[in-house]
Amino acid sequence: MLTEMLILFAVSSAIITACTMGSIFRYSDKSVVFAYFFLFGLSAVMLSFFISAFFSRAKTAVAVGTLSFLGAYVPYYTVNDPAVPLVWKMMASLLSPTAFALGTVNFADYERAHVGLRWTNVWQASSGVNFLVCLLMMVLDMFLYCSLGLYFDKILSREDGVWHTWNFLVTRILWIRDKTFANNTGRLDDKQHNEVPGIKKRWTGQVVCEPAIEAISLDMKQQELDGRCIQVRNLHKVYMTREGKHCAVNSLEVTLYENQILALLGHNGAGKSTTISMLAGLLPPTSGDALVFGKNITTNMYTTITFPYLSCLLEDSLYVVCYL
């Protein structure tokens, strides 16, 4: 997705540069014009991503996002004055549309002087605006919006009940230190694998009876070592409801081997669909983890597996077989 987006904006910026090189930006360096539009396009996408993190409905996000994007130009009319200090212009440039608009001041001044903006003079201020600062602020905005968007997307509540606490970054770092999954080797750590000898302590702290587990063969054991199976360890899923926490999957432990068929049996609400959704990477687990043929479901699931819909959302005639 990131590669496609970069290619899309690179092509769009090149087309804009080609269309304006003989008229609007006649004297400016074409690479400067390209970088100007390219960085603004990326920062605009990141701004849209940041705004979308606050909404769960697409129509609401589009309406509010459009108004917010247009409103982000308003500070330009306040700081576009040579008497305004540079620090205030930098503060206003935290909104990428304002940084983009301030850059037009430099283009206008240098084009009017038949000099044009070039990499040798982008650091020279004109009309109280420094074009290099505008470019750097758009780069900063791009990373800032992306970071904030990812953060708020994690902590804000969702309809499916998936969210984290505001300090999840700190707890996540502490948890990673003690994590026993060997992602690079494509198999689970022996300590984690042998954690369930016969009696298992569940999420609620209660002790349950011994599970009926068939002894595995040497070939199955070799599949685990080679990462040619699906290993699920302590997979747990909790939804937040109005009544409180609802446990959909309670510390699931199972290993699925090649040439076998999986059947999940249970009543409505037993967690069958939730389990499949977590294994397919559609839902993040509350705790625990799983390896699908050596691919971790929380990090690199989409490199090997996808989840086809009954019909393609983009093309009506494209069904499951064609999709695969």
mmCIF file of C-alpha atoms in Angstrom:
data_model
loop_
_atom_site.group_PDB
_atom_site.id
_atom_site.type_symbol
_atom_site.label_atom_id
_atom_site.label_comp_id
_atom_site.label_asym_id
_atom_site.label_seq_id
_atom_site.Cartn_x
_atom_site.Cartn_y
_atom_site.Cartn_z
ATOM 1 C CA MET A 1 0.000 0.000 0.000
ATOM 2 C CA LEU A 2 2.781 2.449 0.884
ATOM 3 C CA THR A 3 4.647 1.737 -2.341
ATOM 4 C CA GLU A 4 1.530 2.271 -4.450
ATOM 5 C CA MET A 5 0.804 5.547 -2.661
ATOM 6 C CA LEU A 6 4.339 6.836 -3.262
ATOM 7 C CA ILE A 7 4.146 5.917 -6.939
ATOM 8 C CA LEU A 8 0.727 7.557 -7.265
ATOM 9 C CA PHE A 9 1.852 10.874 -5.799
ATOM 10 C CA ALA A 10 5.145 10.785 -7.678
ATOM 11 C CA VAL A 11 3.294 10.440 -10.976
ATOM 12 C CA SER A 12 0.736 13.092 -9.993
ATOM 13 C CA SER A 13 3.450 15.530 -8.920
ATOM 14 C CA ALA A 14 5.368 14.918 -12.145
ATOM 15 C CA ILE A 15 2.244 15.658 -14.207
ATOM 16 C CA ILE A 16 1.566 18.877 -12.261
ATOM 17 C CA THR A 17 5.194 19.933 -12.697
ATOM 18 C CA ALA A 18 5.064 19.264 -16.429
ATOM 19 C CA CYS A 19 1.819 21.213 -16.829
ATOM 20 C CA THR A 20 3.061 24.279 -14.931
ATOM 21 C CA MET A 21 6.717 24.453 -15.989
ATOM 22 C CA GLY A 22 5.993 26.700 -18.946
ATOM 23 C CA SER A 23 3.487 29.012 -17.331
ATOM 24 C CA ILE A 24 3.217 29.327 -13.535
ATOM 25 C CA PHE A 25 6.689 28.094 -12.523
ATOM 26 C CA ARG A 26 8.618 29.230 -15.584
ATOM 27 C CA TYR A 27 11.872 30.169 -13.828
ATOM 28 C CA SER A 28 11.895 27.792 -10.848
ATOM 29 C CA ASP A 29 13.825 24.535 -10.694
ATOM 30 C CA LYS A 30 11.490 21.747 -11.750
ATOM 31 C CA SER A 31 12.786 19.395 -9.034
ATOM 32 C CA VAL A 32 11.868 22.004 -6.407
ATOM 33 C CA VAL A 33 8.344 22.224 -7.810
ATOM 34 C CA PHE A 34 8.098 18.421 -7.851
ATOM 35 C CA ALA A 35 9.241 18.121 -4.216
ATOM 36 C CA TYR A 36 6.791 20.864 -3.223
ATOM 37 C CA PHE A 37 3.721 19.072 -4.575
ATOM 38 C CA PHE A 38 4.977 15.585 -3.670
ATOM 39 C CA LEU A 39 5.491 16.406 0.010
ATOM 40 C CA PHE A 40 2.165 18.199 0.213
ATOM 41 C CA GLY A 41 0.359 15.200 -1.264
ATOM 42 C CA LEU A 42 1.901 12.830 1.281
ATOM 43 C CA SER A 43 1.200 15.158 4.204
ATOM 44 C CA ALA A 44 -2.404 15.625 3.034
ATOM 45 C CA VAL A 45 -2.954 11.858 3.031
ATOM 46 C CA MET A 46 -1.472 11.563 6.522
ATOM 47 C CA LEU A 47 -3.712 14.406 7.702
ATOM 48 C CA SER A 48 -6.744 12.573 6.320
ATOM 49 C CA PHE A 49 -5.576 9.400 8.046
ATOM 50 C CA PHE A 50 -5.229 11.269 11.342
ATOM 51 C CA ILE A 51 -8.742 12.734 11.068
ATOM 52 C CA SER A 52 -10.252 9.353 10.140
ATOM 53 C CA ALA A 53 -8.990 7.845 13.413
ATOM 54 C CA PHE A 54 -11.719 9.743 15.285
ATOM 55 C CA PHE A 55 -14.618 8.307 13.272
ATOM 56 C CA SER A 56 -16.053 4.852 12.664
ATOM 57 C CA ARG A 57 -18.438 5.844 9.860
ATOM 58 C CA ALA A 58 -17.090 6.737 6.447
ATOM 59 C CA LYS A 59 -19.717 9.379 5.605
ATOM 60 C CA THR A 60 -19.109 11.277 8.832
ATOM 61 C CA ALA A 61 -15.347 11.077 8.369
ATOM 62 C CA VAL A 62 -15.589 12.429 4.813
ATOM 63 C CA ALA A 63 -17.806 15.357 5.817
ATOM 64 C CA VAL A 64 -15.780 16.386 8.858
ATOM 65 C CA GLY A 65 -12.472 15.628 7.155
ATOM 66 C CA THR A 66 -13.262 17.869 4.186
ATOM 67 C CA LEU A 67 -14.235 20.785 6.423
ATOM 68 C CA SER A 68 -11.174 20.241 8.622
ATOM 69 C CA PHE A 69 -8.870 20.137 5.609
ATOM 70 C CA LEU A 70 -10.256 23.397 4.246
ATOM 71 C CA GLY A 71 -10.166 24.955 7.709
ATOM 72 C CA ALA A 72 -6.475 24.103 7.974
ATOM 73 C CA TYR A 73 -5.812 26.872 5.433
ATOM 74 C CA VAL A 74 -7.265 29.583 7.685
ATOM 75 C CA PRO A 75 -4.089 30.219 9.773
ATOM 76 C CA TYR A 76 -2.319 31.209 6.542
ATOM 77 C CA TYR A 77 -4.293 34.454 6.393
ATOM 78 C CA THR A 78 -3.241 35.243 9.966
ATOM 79 C CA VAL A 79 0.507 34.624 9.677
ATOM 80 C CA ASN A 80 1.022 35.800 6.073
ATOM 81 C CA ASP A 81 2.611 39.060 7.119
ATOM 82 C CA PRO A 82 6.319 39.992 7.102
ATOM 83 C CA ALA A 83 5.898 41.375 10.629
ATOM 84 C CA VAL A 84 4.846 37.989 12.030
ATOM 85 C CA PRO A 85 7.834 36.162 13.616
ATOM 86 C CA LEU A 86 9.074 32.986 11.955
ATOM 87 C CA VAL A 87 8.307 30.902 15.030
ATOM 88 C CA TRP A 88 4.598 31.690 14.706
ATOM 89 C CA LYS A 89 4.666 30.737 11.059
ATOM 90 C CA MET A 90 6.301 27.444 11.990
ATOM 91 C CA MET A 91 3.603 26.818 14.581
ATOM 92 C CA ALA A 92 0.922 27.504 11.976
ATOM 93 C CA SER A 93 2.768 25.221 9.549
ATOM 94 C CA LEU A 94 1.981 22.263 11.804
ATOM 95 C CA LEU A 95 -1.120 22.292 9.627
ATOM 96 C CA SER A 96 0.272 21.120 6.286
ATOM 97 C CA PRO A 97 -2.193 23.135 4.133
ATOM 98 C CA THR A 98 -0.889 26.297 5.815
ATOM 99 C CA ALA A 99 2.725 25.253 5.158
ATOM 100 C CA PHE A 100 1.795 24.624 1.521
ATOM 101 C CA ALA A 101 0.094 28.013 1.224
ATOM 102 C CA LEU A 102 3.069 29.839 2.757
ATOM 103 C CA GLY A 103 5.313 28.230 0.157
ATOM 104 C CA THR A 104 3.341 29.926 -2.603
ATOM 105 C CA VAL A 105 4.531 33.289 -1.255
ATOM 106 C CA ASN A 106 8.131 32.388 -2.085
ATOM 107 C CA PHE A 107 7.206 31.088 -5.517
ATOM 108 C CA ALA A 108 5.336 34.309 -6.288
ATOM 109 C CA ASP A 109 8.223 36.529 -5.170
ATOM 110 C CA TYR A 110 10.944 34.653 -7.054
ATOM 111 C CA GLU A 111 8.891 34.162 -10.205
ATOM 112 C CA ARG A 112 8.019 37.860 -10.220
ATOM 113 C CA ALA A 113 11.746 38.639 -10.074
ATOM 114 C CA HIS A 114 12.438 36.267 -13.028
ATOM 115 C CA VAL A 115 14.787 34.266 -10.803
ATOM 116 C CA GLY A 116 12.724 31.318 -9.654
ATOM 117 C CA LEU A 117 13.177 29.073 -6.653
ATOM 118 C CA ARG A 118 16.208 26.806 -6.814
ATOM 119 C CA TRP A 119 17.985 24.565 -4.343
ATOM 120 C CA THR A 120 20.619 27.276 -3.960
ATOM 121 C CA ASN A 121 18.166 29.890 -2.687
ATOM 122 C CA VAL A 122 15.390 27.924 -0.958
ATOM 123 C CA TRP A 123 16.878 28.881 2.406
ATOM 124 C CA GLN A 124 16.672 32.608 1.657
ATOM 125 C CA ALA A 125 13.545 34.222 3.097
ATOM 126 C CA SER A 126 11.280 36.492 1.089
ATOM 127 C CA SER A 127 8.267 38.380 2.443
ATOM 128 C CA GLY A 128 9.096 36.877 5.827
ATOM 129 C CA VAL A 129 8.718 33.280 4.568
ATOM 130 C CA ASN A 130 11.480 30.676 4.261
ATOM 131 C CA PHE A 131 10.660 28.079 1.600
ATOM 132 C CA LEU A 132 13.021 25.473 3.057
ATOM 133 C CA VAL A 133 11.178 25.738 6.368
ATOM 134 C CA CYS A 134 7.897 25.098 4.527
ATOM 135 C CA LEU A 135 9.298 21.910 2.969
ATOM 136 C CA LEU A 136 10.716 20.672 6.273
ATOM 137 C CA MET A 137 7.467 21.430 8.082
ATOM 138 C CA MET A 138 5.505 19.358 5.557
ATOM 139 C CA VAL A 139 7.902 16.463 6.183
ATOM 140 C CA LEU A 140 7.442 16.905 9.937
ATOM 141 C CA ASP A 141 3.665 17.096 9.510
ATOM 142 C CA MET A 142 3.675 13.867 7.533
ATOM 143 C CA PHE A 143 5.357 11.882 10.321
ATOM 144 C CA LEU A 144 3.426 13.708 13.047
ATOM 145 C CA TYR A 145 0.024 12.952 11.505
ATOM 146 C CA CYS A 146 0.989 9.335 10.878
ATOM 147 C CA SER A 147 2.152 8.833 14.474
ATOM 148 C CA LEU A 148 -0.889 10.525 15.999
ATOM 149 C CA GLY A 149 -3.232 8.674 13.664
ATOM 150 C CA LEU A 150 -1.780 5.302 14.629
ATOM 151 C CA TYR A 151 -1.904 6.224 18.324
ATOM 152 C CA PHE A 152 -5.509 7.458 18.411
ATOM 153 C CA ASP A 153 -6.612 4.571 16.218
ATOM 154 C CA LYS A 154 -5.427 2.280 19.015
ATOM 155 C CA ILE A 155 -6.852 4.092 22.041
ATOM 156 C CA LEU A 156 -10.239 5.271 20.749
ATOM 157 C CA SER A 157 -13.147 2.864 21.241
ATOM 158 C CA ARG A 158 -14.467 0.877 18.298
ATOM 159 C CA GLU A 159 -17.717 -0.886 17.540
ATOM 160 C CA ASP A 160 -15.926 -4.227 17.684
ATOM 161 C CA GLY A 161 -14.589 -3.391 21.148
ATOM 162 C CA VAL A 162 -10.919 -3.301 20.159
ATOM 163 C CA TRP A 163 -8.906 -0.540 21.784
ATOM 164 C CA HIS A 164 -5.957 0.005 24.068
ATOM 165 C CA THR A 165 -5.294 2.143 27.115
ATOM 166 C CA TRP A 166 -3.668 5.536 26.661
ATOM 167 C CA ASN A 167 -0.337 4.223 28.003
ATOM 168 C CA PHE A 168 -0.288 1.045 25.914
ATOM 169 C CA LEU A 169 3.042 2.009 24.328
ATOM 170 C CA VAL A 170 4.829 1.734 27.672
ATOM 171 C CA THR A 171 3.155 -1.536 28.602
ATOM 172 C CA ARG A 172 3.800 -2.877 25.101
ATOM 173 C CA ILE A 173 7.532 -2.210 25.405
ATOM 174 C CA LEU A 174 7.643 -3.961 28.777
ATOM 175 C CA TRP A 175 5.688 -6.901 27.351
ATOM 176 C CA ILE A 176 7.959 -7.286 24.324
ATOM 177 C CA ARG A 177 10.937 -7.805 26.598
ATOM 178 C CA ASP A 178 9.305 -10.879 28.103
ATOM 179 C CA LYS A 179 7.731 -12.168 24.909
ATOM 180 C CA THR A 180 8.732 -15.776 24.219
ATOM 181 C CA PHE A 181 7.720 -16.108 20.590
ATOM 182 C CA ALA A 182 10.560 -16.628 18.132
ATOM 183 C CA ASN A 183 9.180 -14.803 15.092
ATOM 184 C CA ASN A 184 12.361 -15.132 13.074
ATOM 185 C CA THR A 185 12.576 -18.912 13.448
ATOM 186 C CA GLY A 186 8.919 -19.434 12.594
ATOM 187 C CA ARG A 187 8.149 -21.516 15.699
ATOM 188 C CA LEU A 188 7.145 -20.973 19.309
ATOM 189 C CA ASP A 189 9.584 -20.985 22.154
ATOM 190 C CA ASP A 190 9.877 -24.315 23.969
ATOM 191 C CA LYS A 191 9.115 -22.692 27.313
ATOM 192 C CA GLN A 192 5.869 -21.270 25.989
ATOM 193 C CA HIS A 193 5.037 -24.506 24.184
ATOM 194 C CA ASN A 194 5.438 -26.644 27.289
ATOM 195 C CA GLU A 195 3.468 -24.294 29.503
ATOM 196 C CA VAL A 196 0.389 -26.549 29.369
ATOM 197 C CA PRO A 197 1.413 -30.001 30.628
ATOM 198 C CA GLY A 198 -2.055 -31.263 31.524
ATOM 199 C CA ILE A 199 -3.880 -28.831 33.739
ATOM 200 C CA LYS A 200 -4.115 -25.263 32.499
ATOM 201 C CA LYS A 201 -4.765 -22.095 34.397
ATOM 202 C CA ARG A 202 -7.324 -20.107 32.436
ATOM 203 C CA TRP A 203 -7.715 -16.334 32.061
ATOM 204 C CA THR A 204 -10.120 -16.119 34.982
ATOM 205 C CA GLY A 205 -7.635 -17.775 37.292
ATOM 206 C CA GLN A 206 -9.718 -20.953 37.645
ATOM 207 C CA VAL A 207 -8.311 -24.448 37.220
ATOM 208 C CA VAL A 208 -10.084 -26.646 34.693
ATOM 209 C CA CYS A 209 -10.026 -30.365 34.067
ATOM 210 C CA GLU A 210 -7.413 -32.110 31.965
ATOM 211 C CA PRO A 211 -8.070 -31.685 28.238
ATOM 212 C CA ALA A 212 -8.348 -34.728 25.999
ATOM 213 C CA ILE A 213 -5.317 -34.379 23.732
ATOM 214 C CA GLU A 214 -4.131 -37.030 21.326
ATOM 215 C CA ALA A 215 -0.412 -37.727 21.380
ATOM 216 C CA ILE A 216 1.366 -36.337 18.320
ATOM 217 C CA SER A 217 3.597 -38.347 16.012
ATOM 218 C CA LEU A 218 7.216 -37.631 15.151
ATOM 219 C CA ASP A 219 6.130 -36.226 11.794
ATOM 220 C CA MET A 220 3.815 -33.749 13.531
ATOM 221 C CA LYS A 221 6.590 -32.769 15.902
ATOM 222 C CA GLN A 222 8.839 -32.135 12.921
ATOM 223 C CA GLN A 223 6.163 -29.925 11.378
ATOM 224 C CA GLU A 224 6.234 -27.778 14.511
ATOM 225 C CA LEU A 225 10.015 -27.469 14.309
ATOM 226 C CA ASP A 226 9.877 -26.598 10.597
ATOM 227 C CA GLY A 227 7.001 -24.145 10.986
ATOM 228 C CA ARG A 228 4.718 -26.166 8.686
ATOM 229 C CA CYS A 229 1.662 -25.924 10.916
ATOM 230 C CA ILE A 230 -0.594 -23.473 12.730
ATOM 231 C CA GLN A 231 0.393 -22.993 16.364
ATOM 232 C CA VAL A 232 -2.055 -21.174 18.640
ATOM 233 C CA ARG A 233 -0.951 -20.377 22.174
ATOM 234 C CA ASN A 234 -3.033 -18.618 24.851
ATOM 235 C CA LEU A 235 -5.154 -16.843 22.226
ATOM 236 C CA HIS A 236 -7.532 -14.614 24.133
ATOM 237 C CA LYS A 237 -10.134 -12.113 22.965
ATOM 238 C CA VAL A 238 -12.135 -9.742 25.173
ATOM 239 C CA TYR A 239 -14.752 -7.294 23.884
ATOM 240 C CA MET A 240 -15.777 -4.201 25.784
ATOM 241 C CA THR A 241 -19.571 -3.936 26.001
ATOM 242 C CA ARG A 242 -21.958 -1.703 27.897
ATOM 243 C CA GLU A 243 -22.321 -4.427 30.495
ATOM 244 C CA GLY A 244 -18.551 -4.710 30.874
ATOM 245 C CA LYS A 245 -15.919 -7.078 29.529
ATOM 246 C CA HIS A 246 -17.113 -10.035 27.454
ATOM 247 C CA CYS A 247 -14.698 -12.906 26.827
ATOM 248 C CA ALA A 248 -15.217 -14.313 23.320
ATOM 249 C CA VAL A 249 -12.160 -16.605 23.167
ATOM 250 C CA ASN A 250 -10.679 -17.845 26.424
ATOM 251 C CA SER A 251 -6.976 -18.756 26.167
ATOM 252 C CA LEU A 252 -7.247 -21.072 23.170
ATOM 253 C CA GLU A 253 -4.457 -23.647 22.820
ATOM 254 C CA VAL A 254 -4.336 -25.738 19.650
ATOM 255 C CA THR A 255 -1.907 -26.902 16.979
ATOM 256 C CA LEU A 256 -3.133 -27.660 13.457
ATOM 257 C CA TYR A 257 -1.048 -29.860 11.196
ATOM 258 C CA GLU A 258 -0.814 -30.358 7.456
ATOM 259 C CA ASN A 259 -3.307 -32.654 5.687
ATOM 260 C CA GLN A 260 -5.819 -32.278 8.502
ATOM 261 C CA ILE A 261 -9.230 -30.608 8.547
ATOM 262 C CA LEU A 262 -10.193 -28.211 11.321
ATOM 263 C CA ALA A 263 -13.745 -28.206 12.697
ATOM 264 C CA LEU A 264 -14.721 -25.605 15.292
ATOM 265 C CA LEU A 265 -17.868 -26.768 17.064
ATOM 266 C CA GLY A 266 -19.858 -24.627 19.445
ATOM 267 C CA HIS A 267 -23.088 -22.809 20.098
ATOM 268 C CA ASN A 268 -23.869 -19.302 18.871
ATOM 269 C CA GLY A 269 -21.486 -16.888 20.523
ATOM 270 C CA ALA A 270 -18.923 -19.552 21.382
ATOM 271 C CA GLY A 271 -16.183 -17.619 19.584
ATOM 272 C CA LYS A 272 -15.818 -19.632 16.377
ATOM 273 C CA SER A 273 -15.939 -16.671 13.992
ATOM 274 C CA THR A 274 -13.782 -14.598 16.330
ATOM 275 C CA THR A 275 -11.118 -17.315 16.334
ATOM 276 C CA ILE A 276 -11.052 -17.544 12.538
ATOM 277 C CA SER A 277 -10.972 -13.748 12.268
ATOM 278 C CA MET A 278 -7.947 -13.571 14.556
ATOM 279 C CA LEU A 279 -6.137 -16.335 12.670
ATOM 280 C CA ALA A 280 -6.865 -14.534 9.382
ATOM 281 C CA GLY A 281 -5.555 -11.243 10.753
ATOM 282 C CA LEU A 282 -8.913 -9.450 10.671
ATOM 283 C CA LEU A 283 -9.038 -8.923 14.447
ATOM 284 C CA PRO A 284 -6.128 -8.346 16.821
ATOM 285 C CA PRO A 285 -6.037 -10.678 19.843
ATOM 286 C CA THR A 286 -6.307 -9.217 23.329
ATOM 287 C CA SER A 287 -3.447 -11.458 24.417
ATOM 288 C CA GLY A 288 -1.659 -14.548 23.224
ATOM 289 C CA ASP A 289 -0.392 -15.176 19.737
ATOM 290 C CA ALA A 290 -0.350 -17.632 16.860
ATOM 291 C CA LEU A 291 1.949 -18.626 14.019
ATOM 292 C CA VAL A 292 0.418 -19.603 10.679
ATOM 293 C CA PHE A 293 3.123 -21.515 8.810
ATOM 294 C CA GLY A 294 5.765 -19.429 10.516
ATOM 295 C CA LYS A 295 3.987 -16.092 10.018
ATOM 296 C CA ASN A 296 2.941 -14.190 13.108
ATOM 297 C CA ILE A 297 -0.716 -13.107 13.004
ATOM 298 C CA THR A 298 0.096 -9.726 14.554
ATOM 299 C CA THR A 299 3.107 -8.727 12.441
ATOM 300 C CA ASN A 300 3.486 -10.396 9.041
ATOM 301 C CA MET A 301 0.242 -12.262 8.443
ATOM 302 C CA TYR A 302 -0.639 -10.603 5.135
ATOM 303 C CA THR A 303 2.518 -11.823 3.405
ATOM 304 C CA THR A 304 1.033 -15.307 3.005
ATOM 305 C CA ILE A 305 -2.693 -15.297 3.763
ATOM 306 C CA THR A 306 -5.750 -13.246 2.889
ATOM 307 C CA PHE A 307 -9.454 -13.414 3.632
ATOM 308 C CA PRO A 308 -11.631 -13.472 0.475
ATOM 309 C CA TYR A 309 -15.138 -12.073 0.578
ATOM 310 C CA LEU A 310 -18.119 -13.878 -0.902
ATOM 311 C CA SER A 311 -18.020 -11.298 -3.678
ATOM 312 C CA CYS A 312 -15.437 -8.685 -4.564
ATOM 313 C CA LEU A 313 -16.286 -5.226 -3.246
ATOM 314 C CA LEU A 314 -14.792 -3.551 -6.309
ATOM 315 C CA GLU A 315 -15.900 -5.867 -9.114
ATOM 316 C CA ASP A 316 -19.276 -7.645 -8.997
ATOM 317 C CA SER A 317 -18.222 -10.391 -11.410
ATOM 318 C CA LEU A 318 -15.130 -11.339 -9.370
ATOM 319 C CA TYR A 319 -15.996 -14.150 -6.939
ATOM 320 C CA VAL A 320 -14.001 -16.247 -4.486
ATOM 321 C CA VAL A 321 -12.241 -18.532 -6.993
ATOM 322 C CA CYS A 322 -11.223 -15.604 -9.219
ATOM 323 C CA TYR A 323 -10.225 -13.586 -6.165
ATOM 324 C CA LEU A 324 -7.847 -16.297 -4.983
#
